[in-house]
Short mmCIF file of C-alpha atoms and ligand atoms in Angstrom, two decimals:
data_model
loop_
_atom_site.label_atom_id
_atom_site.label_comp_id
_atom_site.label_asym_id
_atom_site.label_seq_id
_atom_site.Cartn_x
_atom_site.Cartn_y
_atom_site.Cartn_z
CA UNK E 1 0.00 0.00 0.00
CA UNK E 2 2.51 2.47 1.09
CA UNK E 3 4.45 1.87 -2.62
CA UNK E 4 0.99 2.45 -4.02
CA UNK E 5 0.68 5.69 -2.75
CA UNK E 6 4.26 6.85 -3.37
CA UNK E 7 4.14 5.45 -6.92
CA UNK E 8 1.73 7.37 -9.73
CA UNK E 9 0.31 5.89 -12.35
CA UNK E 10 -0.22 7.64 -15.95
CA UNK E 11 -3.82 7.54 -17.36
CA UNK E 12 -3.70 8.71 -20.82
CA UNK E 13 -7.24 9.41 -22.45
CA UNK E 14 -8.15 9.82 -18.26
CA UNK E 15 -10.43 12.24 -18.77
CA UNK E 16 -12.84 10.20 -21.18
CA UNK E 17 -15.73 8.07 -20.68
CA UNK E 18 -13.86 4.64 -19.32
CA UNK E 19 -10.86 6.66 -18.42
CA UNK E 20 -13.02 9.04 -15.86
CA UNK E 21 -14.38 5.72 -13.84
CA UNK E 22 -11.16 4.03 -13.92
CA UNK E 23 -9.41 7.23 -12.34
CA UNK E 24 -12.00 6.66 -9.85
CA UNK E 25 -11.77 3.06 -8.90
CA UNK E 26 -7.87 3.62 -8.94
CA UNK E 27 -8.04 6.22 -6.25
CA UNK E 28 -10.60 4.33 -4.20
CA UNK E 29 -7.79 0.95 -4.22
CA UNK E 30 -5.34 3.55 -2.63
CA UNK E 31 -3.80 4.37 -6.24
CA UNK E 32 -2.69 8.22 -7.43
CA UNK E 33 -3.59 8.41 -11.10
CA UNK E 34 -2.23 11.82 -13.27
CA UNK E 35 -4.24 12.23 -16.25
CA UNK E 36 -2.76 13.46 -20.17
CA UNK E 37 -5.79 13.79 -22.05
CA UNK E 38 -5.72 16.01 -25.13
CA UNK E 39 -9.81 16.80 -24.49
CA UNK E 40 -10.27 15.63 -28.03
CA UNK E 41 -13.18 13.89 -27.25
CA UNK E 42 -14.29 14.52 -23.57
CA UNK E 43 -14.09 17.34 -20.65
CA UNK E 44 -11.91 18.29 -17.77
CA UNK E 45 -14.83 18.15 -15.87
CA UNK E 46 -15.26 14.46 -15.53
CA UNK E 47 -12.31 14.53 -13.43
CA UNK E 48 -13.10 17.04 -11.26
CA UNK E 49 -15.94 15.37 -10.41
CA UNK E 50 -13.96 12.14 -9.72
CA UNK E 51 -11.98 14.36 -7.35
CA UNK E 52 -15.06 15.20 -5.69
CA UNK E 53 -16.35 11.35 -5.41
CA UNK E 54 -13.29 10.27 -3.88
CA UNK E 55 -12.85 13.27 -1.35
CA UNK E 56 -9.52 14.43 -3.28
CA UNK E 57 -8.55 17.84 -3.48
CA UNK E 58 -8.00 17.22 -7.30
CA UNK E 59 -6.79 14.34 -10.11
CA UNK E 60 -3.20 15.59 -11.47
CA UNK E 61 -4.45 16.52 -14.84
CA UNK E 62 -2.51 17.65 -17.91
CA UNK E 63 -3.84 18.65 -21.24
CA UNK E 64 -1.91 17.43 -23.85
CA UNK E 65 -1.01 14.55 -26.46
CA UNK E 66 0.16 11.41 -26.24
CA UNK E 67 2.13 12.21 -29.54
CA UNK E 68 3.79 14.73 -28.17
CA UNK E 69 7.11 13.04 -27.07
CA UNK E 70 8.81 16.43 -25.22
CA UNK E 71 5.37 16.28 -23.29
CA UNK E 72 5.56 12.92 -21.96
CA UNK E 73 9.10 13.26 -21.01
CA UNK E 74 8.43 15.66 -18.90
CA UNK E 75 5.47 13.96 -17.13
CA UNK E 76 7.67 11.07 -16.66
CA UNK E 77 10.07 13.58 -15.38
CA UNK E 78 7.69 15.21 -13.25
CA UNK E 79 6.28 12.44 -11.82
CA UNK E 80 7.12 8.80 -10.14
CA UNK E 81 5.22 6.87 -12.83
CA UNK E 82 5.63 2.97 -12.81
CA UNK E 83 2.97 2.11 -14.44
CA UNK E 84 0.27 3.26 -17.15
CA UNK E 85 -2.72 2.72 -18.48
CA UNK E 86 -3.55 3.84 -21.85
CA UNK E 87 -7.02 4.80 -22.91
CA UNK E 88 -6.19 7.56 -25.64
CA UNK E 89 -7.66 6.86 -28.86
CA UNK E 90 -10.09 7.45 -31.29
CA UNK E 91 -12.79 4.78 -31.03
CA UNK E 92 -15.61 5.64 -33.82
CA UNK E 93 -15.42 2.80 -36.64
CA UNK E 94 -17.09 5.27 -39.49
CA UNK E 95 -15.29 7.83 -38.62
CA UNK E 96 -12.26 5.22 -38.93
CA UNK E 97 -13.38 4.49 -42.34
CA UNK E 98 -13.64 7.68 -44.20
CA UNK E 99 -10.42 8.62 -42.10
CA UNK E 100 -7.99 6.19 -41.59
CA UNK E 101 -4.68 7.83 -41.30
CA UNK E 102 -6.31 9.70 -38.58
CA UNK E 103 -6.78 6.47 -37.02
CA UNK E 104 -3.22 5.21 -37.33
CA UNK E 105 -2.07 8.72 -36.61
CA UNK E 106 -3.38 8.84 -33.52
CA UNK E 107 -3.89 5.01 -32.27
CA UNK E 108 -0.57 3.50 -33.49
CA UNK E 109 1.28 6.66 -34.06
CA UNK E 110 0.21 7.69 -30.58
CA UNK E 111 0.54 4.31 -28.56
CA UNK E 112 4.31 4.25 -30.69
CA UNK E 113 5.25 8.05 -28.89
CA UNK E 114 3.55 6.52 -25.65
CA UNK E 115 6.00 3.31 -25.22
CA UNK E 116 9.03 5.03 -26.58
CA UNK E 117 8.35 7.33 -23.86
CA UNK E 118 8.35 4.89 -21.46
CA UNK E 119 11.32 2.89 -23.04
CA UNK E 120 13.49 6.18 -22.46
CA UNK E 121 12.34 6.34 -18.99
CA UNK E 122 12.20 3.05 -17.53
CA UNK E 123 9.00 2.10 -17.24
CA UNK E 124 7.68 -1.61 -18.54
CA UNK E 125 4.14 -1.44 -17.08
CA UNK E 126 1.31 -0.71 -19.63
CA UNK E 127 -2.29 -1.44 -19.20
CA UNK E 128 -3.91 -1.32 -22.87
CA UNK E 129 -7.39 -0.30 -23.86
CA UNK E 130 -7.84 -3.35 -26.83
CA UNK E 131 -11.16 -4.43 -27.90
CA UNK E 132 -13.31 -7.29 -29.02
CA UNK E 133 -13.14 -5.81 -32.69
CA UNK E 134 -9.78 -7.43 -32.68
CA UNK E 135 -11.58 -10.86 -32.96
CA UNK E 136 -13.18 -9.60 -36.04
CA UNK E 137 -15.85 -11.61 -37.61
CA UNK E 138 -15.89 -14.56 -35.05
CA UNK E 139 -16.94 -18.25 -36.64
CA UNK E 140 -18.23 -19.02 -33.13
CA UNK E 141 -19.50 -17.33 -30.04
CA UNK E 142 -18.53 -17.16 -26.83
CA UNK E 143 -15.22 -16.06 -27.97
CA UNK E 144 -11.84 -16.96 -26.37
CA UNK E 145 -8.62 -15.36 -26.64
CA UNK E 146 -6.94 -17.83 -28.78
CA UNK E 147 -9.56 -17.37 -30.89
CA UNK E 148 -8.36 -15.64 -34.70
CA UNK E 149 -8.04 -12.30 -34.80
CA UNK E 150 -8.24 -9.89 -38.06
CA UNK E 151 -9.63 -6.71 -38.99
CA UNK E 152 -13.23 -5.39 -40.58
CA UNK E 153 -12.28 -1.78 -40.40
CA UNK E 154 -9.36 0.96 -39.69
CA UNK E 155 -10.22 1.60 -36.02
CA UNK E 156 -10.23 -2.60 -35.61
CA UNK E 157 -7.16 -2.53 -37.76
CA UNK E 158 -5.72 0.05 -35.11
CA UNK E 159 -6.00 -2.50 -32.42
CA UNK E 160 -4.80 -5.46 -34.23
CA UNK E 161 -1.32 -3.71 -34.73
CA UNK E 162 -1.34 -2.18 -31.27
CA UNK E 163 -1.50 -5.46 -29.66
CA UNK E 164 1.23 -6.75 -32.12
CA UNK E 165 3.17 -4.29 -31.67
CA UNK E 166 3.15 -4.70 -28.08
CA UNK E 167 3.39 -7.92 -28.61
CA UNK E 168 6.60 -7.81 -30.32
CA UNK E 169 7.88 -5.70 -27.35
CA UNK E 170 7.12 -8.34 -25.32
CA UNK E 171 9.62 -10.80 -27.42
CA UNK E 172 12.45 -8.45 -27.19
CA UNK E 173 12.00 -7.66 -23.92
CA UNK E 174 10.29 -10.13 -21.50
CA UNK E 175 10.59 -8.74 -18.89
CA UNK E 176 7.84 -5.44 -20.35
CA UNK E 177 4.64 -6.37 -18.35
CA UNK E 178 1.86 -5.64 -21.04
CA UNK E 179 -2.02 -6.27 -21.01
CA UNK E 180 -4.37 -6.45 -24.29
CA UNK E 181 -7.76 -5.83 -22.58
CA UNK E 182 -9.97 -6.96 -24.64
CA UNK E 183 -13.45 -4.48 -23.87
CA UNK E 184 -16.68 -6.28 -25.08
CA UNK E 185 -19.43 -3.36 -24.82
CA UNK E 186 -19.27 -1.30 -21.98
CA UNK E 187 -22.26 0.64 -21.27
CA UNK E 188 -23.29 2.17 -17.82
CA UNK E 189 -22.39 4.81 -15.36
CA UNK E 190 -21.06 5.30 -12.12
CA UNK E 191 -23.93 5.02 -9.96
CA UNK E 192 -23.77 8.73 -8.31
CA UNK E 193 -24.85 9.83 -11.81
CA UNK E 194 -22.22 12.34 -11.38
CA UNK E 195 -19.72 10.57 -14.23
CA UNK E 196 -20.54 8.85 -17.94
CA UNK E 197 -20.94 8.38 -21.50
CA UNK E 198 -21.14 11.71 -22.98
CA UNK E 199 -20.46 11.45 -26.76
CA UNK E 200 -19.87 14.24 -29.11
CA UNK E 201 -22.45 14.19 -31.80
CA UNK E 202 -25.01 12.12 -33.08
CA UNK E 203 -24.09 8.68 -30.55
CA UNK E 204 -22.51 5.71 -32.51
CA UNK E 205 -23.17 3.03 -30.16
CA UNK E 206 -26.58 1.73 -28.51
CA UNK E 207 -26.64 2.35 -25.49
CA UNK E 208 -25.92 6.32 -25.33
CA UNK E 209 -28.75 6.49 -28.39
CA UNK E 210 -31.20 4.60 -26.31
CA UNK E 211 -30.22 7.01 -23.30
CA UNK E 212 -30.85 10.20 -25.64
CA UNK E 213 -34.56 8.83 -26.91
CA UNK E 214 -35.66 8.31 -23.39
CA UNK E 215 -34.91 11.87 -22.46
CA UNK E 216 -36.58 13.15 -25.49
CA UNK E 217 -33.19 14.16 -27.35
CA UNK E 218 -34.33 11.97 -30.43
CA UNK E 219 -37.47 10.54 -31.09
CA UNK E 220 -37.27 7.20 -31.73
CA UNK E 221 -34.32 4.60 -32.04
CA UNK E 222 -33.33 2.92 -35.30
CA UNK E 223 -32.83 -0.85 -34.98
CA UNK E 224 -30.37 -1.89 -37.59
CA UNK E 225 -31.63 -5.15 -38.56
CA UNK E 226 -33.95 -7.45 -37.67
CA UNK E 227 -33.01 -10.52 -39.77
CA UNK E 228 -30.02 -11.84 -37.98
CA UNK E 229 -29.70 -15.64 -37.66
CA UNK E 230 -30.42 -15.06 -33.39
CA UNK E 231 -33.26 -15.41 -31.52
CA UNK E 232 -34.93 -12.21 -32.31
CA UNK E 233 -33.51 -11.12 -35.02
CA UNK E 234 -31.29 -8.26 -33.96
CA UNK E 235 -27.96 -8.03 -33.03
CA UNK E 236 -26.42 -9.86 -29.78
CA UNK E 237 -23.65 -8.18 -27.71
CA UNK E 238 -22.16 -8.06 -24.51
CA UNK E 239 -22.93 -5.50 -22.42
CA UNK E 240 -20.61 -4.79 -19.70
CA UNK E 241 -20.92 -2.42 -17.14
CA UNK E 242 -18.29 0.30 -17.01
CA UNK E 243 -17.35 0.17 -13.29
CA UNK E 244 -17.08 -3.67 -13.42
CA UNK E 245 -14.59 -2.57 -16.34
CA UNK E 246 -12.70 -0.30 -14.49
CA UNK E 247 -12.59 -2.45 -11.91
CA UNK E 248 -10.91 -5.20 -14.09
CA UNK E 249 -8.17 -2.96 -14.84
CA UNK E 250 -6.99 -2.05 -11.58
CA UNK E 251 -7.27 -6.52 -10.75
CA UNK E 252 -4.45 -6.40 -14.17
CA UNK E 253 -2.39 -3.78 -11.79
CA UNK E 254 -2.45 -5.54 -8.80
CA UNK E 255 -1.58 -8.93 -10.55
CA UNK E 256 1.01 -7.23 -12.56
CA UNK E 257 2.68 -5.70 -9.38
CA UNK E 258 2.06 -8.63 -7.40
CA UNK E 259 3.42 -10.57 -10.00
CA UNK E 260 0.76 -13.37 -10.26
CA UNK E 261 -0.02 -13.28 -13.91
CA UNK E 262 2.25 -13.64 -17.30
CA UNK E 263 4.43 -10.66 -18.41
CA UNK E 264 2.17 -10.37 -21.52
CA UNK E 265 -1.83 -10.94 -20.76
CA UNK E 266 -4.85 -10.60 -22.95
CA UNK E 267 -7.90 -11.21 -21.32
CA UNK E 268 -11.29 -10.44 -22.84
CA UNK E 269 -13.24 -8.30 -20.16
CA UNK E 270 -16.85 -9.14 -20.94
CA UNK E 271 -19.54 -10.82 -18.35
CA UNK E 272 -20.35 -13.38 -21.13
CA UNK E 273 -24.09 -12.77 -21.77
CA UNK E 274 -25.30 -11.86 -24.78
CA UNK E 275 -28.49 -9.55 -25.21
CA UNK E 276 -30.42 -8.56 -28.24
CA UNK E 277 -30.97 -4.78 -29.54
CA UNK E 278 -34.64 -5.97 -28.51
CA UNK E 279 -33.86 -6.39 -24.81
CA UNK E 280 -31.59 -3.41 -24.58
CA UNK E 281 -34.51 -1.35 -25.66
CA UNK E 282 -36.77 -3.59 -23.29
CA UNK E 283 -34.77 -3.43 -19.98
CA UNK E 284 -34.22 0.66 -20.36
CA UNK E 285 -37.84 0.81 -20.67
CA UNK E 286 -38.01 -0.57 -17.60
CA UNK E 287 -35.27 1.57 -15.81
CA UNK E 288 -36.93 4.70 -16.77
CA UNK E 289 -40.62 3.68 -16.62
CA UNK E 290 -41.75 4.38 -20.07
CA UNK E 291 -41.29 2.62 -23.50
CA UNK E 292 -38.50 3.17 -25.75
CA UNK E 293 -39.86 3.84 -28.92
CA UNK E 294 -38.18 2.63 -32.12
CA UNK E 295 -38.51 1.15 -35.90
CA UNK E 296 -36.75 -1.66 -37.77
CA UNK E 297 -34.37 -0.25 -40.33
CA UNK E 298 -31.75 -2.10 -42.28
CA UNK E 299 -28.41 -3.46 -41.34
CA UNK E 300 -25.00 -1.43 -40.36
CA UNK E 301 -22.47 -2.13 -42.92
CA UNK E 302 -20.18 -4.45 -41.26
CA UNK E 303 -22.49 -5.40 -38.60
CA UNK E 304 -21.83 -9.28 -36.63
CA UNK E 305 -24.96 -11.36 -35.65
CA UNK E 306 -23.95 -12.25 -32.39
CA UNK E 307 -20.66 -11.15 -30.30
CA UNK E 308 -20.07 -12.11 -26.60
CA UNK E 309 -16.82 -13.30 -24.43
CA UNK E 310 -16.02 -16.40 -22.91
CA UNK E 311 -14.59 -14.85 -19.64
CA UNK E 312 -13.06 -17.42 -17.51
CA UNK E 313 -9.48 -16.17 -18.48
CA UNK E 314 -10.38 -12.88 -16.68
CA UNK E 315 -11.53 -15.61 -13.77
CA UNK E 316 -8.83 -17.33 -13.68
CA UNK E 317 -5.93 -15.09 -13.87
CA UNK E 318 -7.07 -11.96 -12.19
CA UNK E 319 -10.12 -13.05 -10.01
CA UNK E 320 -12.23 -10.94 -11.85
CA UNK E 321 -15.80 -11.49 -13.30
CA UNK E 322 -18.43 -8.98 -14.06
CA UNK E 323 -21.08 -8.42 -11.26
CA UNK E 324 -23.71 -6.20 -12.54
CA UNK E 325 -25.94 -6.87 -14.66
CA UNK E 326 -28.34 -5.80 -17.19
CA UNK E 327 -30.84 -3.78 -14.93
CA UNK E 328 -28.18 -2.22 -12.88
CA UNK E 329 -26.20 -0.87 -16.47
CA UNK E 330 -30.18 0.41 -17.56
CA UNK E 331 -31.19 2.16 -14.04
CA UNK E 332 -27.39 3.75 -13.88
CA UNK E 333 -27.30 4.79 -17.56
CA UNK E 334 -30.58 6.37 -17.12
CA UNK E 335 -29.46 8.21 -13.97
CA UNK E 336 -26.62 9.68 -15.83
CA UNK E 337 -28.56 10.66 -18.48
CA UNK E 338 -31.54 12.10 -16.61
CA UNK E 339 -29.11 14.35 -14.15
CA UNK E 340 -27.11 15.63 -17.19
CA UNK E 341 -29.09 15.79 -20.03
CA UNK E 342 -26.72 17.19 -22.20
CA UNK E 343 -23.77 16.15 -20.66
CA UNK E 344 -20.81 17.87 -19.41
CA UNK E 345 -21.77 20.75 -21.35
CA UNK E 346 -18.66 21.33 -22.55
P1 NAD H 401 -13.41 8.24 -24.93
O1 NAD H 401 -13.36 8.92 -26.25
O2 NAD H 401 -14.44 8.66 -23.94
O3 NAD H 401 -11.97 8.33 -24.21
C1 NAD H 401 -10.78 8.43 -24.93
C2 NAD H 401 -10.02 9.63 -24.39
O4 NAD H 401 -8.76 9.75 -25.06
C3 NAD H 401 -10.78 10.94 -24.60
O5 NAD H 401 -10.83 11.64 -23.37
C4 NAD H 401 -9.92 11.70 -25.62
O6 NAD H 401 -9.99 13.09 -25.43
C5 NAD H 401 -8.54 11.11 -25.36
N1 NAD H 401 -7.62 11.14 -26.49
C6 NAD H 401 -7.84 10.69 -27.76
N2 NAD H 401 -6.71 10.83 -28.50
C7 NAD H 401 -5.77 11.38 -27.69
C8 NAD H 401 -4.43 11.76 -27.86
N3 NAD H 401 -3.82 11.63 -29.05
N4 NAD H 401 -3.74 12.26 -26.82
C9 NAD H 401 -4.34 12.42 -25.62
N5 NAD H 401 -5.63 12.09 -25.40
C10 NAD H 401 -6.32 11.57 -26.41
O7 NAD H 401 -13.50 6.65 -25.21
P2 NAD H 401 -13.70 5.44 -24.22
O8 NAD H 401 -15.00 4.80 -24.55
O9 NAD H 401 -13.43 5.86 -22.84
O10 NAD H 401 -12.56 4.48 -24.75
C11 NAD H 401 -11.29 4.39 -24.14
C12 NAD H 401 -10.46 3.37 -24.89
O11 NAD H 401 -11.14 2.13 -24.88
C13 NAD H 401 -10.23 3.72 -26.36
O12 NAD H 401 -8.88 3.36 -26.70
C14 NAD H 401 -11.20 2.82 -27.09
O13 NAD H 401 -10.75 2.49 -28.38
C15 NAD H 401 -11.24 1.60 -26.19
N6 NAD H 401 -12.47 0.83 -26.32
C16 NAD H 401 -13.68 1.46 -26.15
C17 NAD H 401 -14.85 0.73 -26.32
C18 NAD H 401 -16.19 1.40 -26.18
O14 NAD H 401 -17.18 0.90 -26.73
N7 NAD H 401 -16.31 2.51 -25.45
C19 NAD H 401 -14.80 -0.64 -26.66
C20 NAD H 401 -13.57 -1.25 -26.80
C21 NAD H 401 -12.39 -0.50 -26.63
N1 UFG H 402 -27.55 -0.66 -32.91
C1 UFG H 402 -28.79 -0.30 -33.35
N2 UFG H 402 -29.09 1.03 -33.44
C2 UFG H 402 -28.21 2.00 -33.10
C3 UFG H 402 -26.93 1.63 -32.65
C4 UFG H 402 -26.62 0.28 -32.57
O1 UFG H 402 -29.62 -1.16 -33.65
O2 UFG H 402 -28.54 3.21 -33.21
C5 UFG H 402 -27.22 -2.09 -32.78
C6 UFG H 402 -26.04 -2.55 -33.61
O3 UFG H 402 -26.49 -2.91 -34.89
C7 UFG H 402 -25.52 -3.72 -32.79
C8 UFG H 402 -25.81 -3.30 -31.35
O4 UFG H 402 -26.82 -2.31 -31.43
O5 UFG H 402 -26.26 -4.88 -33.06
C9 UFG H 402 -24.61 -2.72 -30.63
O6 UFG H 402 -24.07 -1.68 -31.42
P1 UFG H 402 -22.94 -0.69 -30.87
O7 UFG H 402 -22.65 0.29 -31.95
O8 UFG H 402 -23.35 -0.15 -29.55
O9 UFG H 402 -21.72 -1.65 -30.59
P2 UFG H 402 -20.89 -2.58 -31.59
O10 UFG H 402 -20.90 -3.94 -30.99
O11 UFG H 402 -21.33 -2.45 -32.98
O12 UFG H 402 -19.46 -1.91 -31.52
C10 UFG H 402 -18.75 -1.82 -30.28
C11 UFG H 402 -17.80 -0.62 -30.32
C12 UFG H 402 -16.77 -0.83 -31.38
C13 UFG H 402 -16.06 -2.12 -31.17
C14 UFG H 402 -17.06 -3.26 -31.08
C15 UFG H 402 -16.39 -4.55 -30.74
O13 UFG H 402 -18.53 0.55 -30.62
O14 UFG H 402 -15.81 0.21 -31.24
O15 UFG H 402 -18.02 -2.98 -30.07
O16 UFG H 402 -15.73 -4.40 -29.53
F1 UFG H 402 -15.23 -2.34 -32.22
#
């Protein structure tokens, strides 16, 4: 404990939606987190309400980018950092589509600045923000981690040669502790209501869209595809809930600095249930006591049928499994939502 708190650790991308509860859950195990987020896609604000969660005068917070090599030497500088976990990115596929050398600009390009950084100053502990994209198109569901992996877009591509690249670090240097975690869907807030999803724009993913209709931001929900070989036609995912998330990463820490677990660890971080588009819409019905409405439009390009983890690696190695469940990611979703309708207000 006392190393803990004499140690920091980086958060890059802190300030952002998983970053913000992870900050939170690291200063609650006794960790000291300092945030580089370039704001690209979130608000200082998340993390001064972290601060206030935890009873801290403040989270260590520079603006900045993780690109920005002078920068990061002088955090490292600055600051005892031993370990980091790294969160910056750019996450929208279609985005990733129409500009991919954004994408590798700022994912690999970025993640490339990030471990040179920590090459020139000693550090060989890095906590990585992968995904299950990196499974691509999977033949069979639940998915493990030896399980294929390959590409169906830039942002997936991204991730792919992140984790090699880290991966090849890992050869030429075994002694580099280095997690792929592998995010299924996290949805979800904390439940204060006070930190959460608050995307830019029109939301790409389900859960924030759902959370906009029920607060009258849009008026219904379009369900892309109701002809999927599962049981009700639409699209199966799992749905984690962000603090069970957060939680997972600071179990990686703790096994990496305890030692307990392989130099080099991907674990898929899912709870290993899969739920339709139909019961998404169902359960946050129920959360916020009226129905979502919504029609049946066609498929996403590039959309999967079904998608969920097999988790027991997560189990095994780290003692970690998901513990809240579908209701619980509805009623705190819906909390966040209704409190801040529009956000942060940046
Ligand atoms: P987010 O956009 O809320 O957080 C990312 C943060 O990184 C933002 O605060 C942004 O401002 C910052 N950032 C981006 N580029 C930066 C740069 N070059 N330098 C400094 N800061 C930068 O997204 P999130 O949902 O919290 O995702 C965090 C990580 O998890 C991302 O790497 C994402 O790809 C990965 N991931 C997310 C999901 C998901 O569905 N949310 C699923 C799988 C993996
Ligand atoms: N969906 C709708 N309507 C919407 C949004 C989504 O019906 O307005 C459906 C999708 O078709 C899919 C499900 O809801 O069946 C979930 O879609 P999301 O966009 O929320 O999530 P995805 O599983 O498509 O993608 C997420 C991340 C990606 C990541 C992928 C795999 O957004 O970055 O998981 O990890 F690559």
């Amino acid at each position: 404990m006392v190393a803990q708190q004499q140690s920091r650790v980086l958060v890059t991308g802190g300030a952002g939606y998983i970053g913000s509860h992870t900050c939170l859950e690291l200063i609650n195990s006794g960790y000291q987190p300092v945030v580089l987020d370039n704001l690209c896609n979130s608000s200082a604000e998340s993390l001064r309400r972290v601060a206030a969660l935890c009873g801290v005068d403040a989270v260590p917070f520079q603006q900045g980018d993780i690109r920005d090599g002078a920068l990061l030497d002088r955090l490292f500088e600055q600051y005892p950092i031993r370990s980091v976990m790294h969160f910056a990115g750019l996450k929208a596929v279609g985005e990733s589509v129409a500009q991919p050398l954004a994408y590798y600009d700022n994912n690999v390009g970025g993640t490339l600045s990030l471990v040179q950084a920590m090459q020139r100053h000693g550090v060989q502990r890095l906590i990585f923000s992968s995904s299950a994209t990196v499974y691509g198109d999977p033949c069979t569901v639940p998915i493990r981690e030896d399980f294929p992996r390959s590409a169906t877009n830039p942002y997936g591509r991204s991730k792919l040669m992140i984790e090699d690249m880290l991966m090849d670090l890992h050869q030429a240097g075994p002694d580099w502790q280095l997690a792929l975690l592998r995010y299924f869907n996290p949805v979800g807030a904390h439940p204060s209501g006070r930190i959460g999803e608050d995307p830019r724009g029109i939301p790409n993913n389900l859960m924030p869209y759902i959370a906009r209709v029920a607060v009258g931001w849009y008026e219904q929900l379009s369900v892309f595809g109701n002809d999927f070989p599962t049981p009700d036609g639409t699209g199966v995912r799992d749905y984690i809930h962000v603090v069970d998330l957060a939680k997972g990463h600071v179990r990686a820490l703790a096994a990496f600095e305890a030692g307990t677990v392989p130099n080099l660890l991907a674990v898929n971080l899912g709870t290993g249930q899969g739920y339709s588009v139909l019961d998404m819409v169902q359960a946050f019905g129920e959360a916020c006591g009226r129905p979502i409405p919504y029609q049946m439009v066609g498929r996403r390009a590039g959309d999967v049928a079904s998608c969920f983890a097999d988790p027991a690696l997560a189990q095994q190695l780290l003692g970690w499994r998901a513990e809240l469940g579908l209701s619980a990611m509805c009623r705190d979703s819906w909390n966040w939502q209704y409190a801040n309708p529009t956000g942060y207000d940046r």
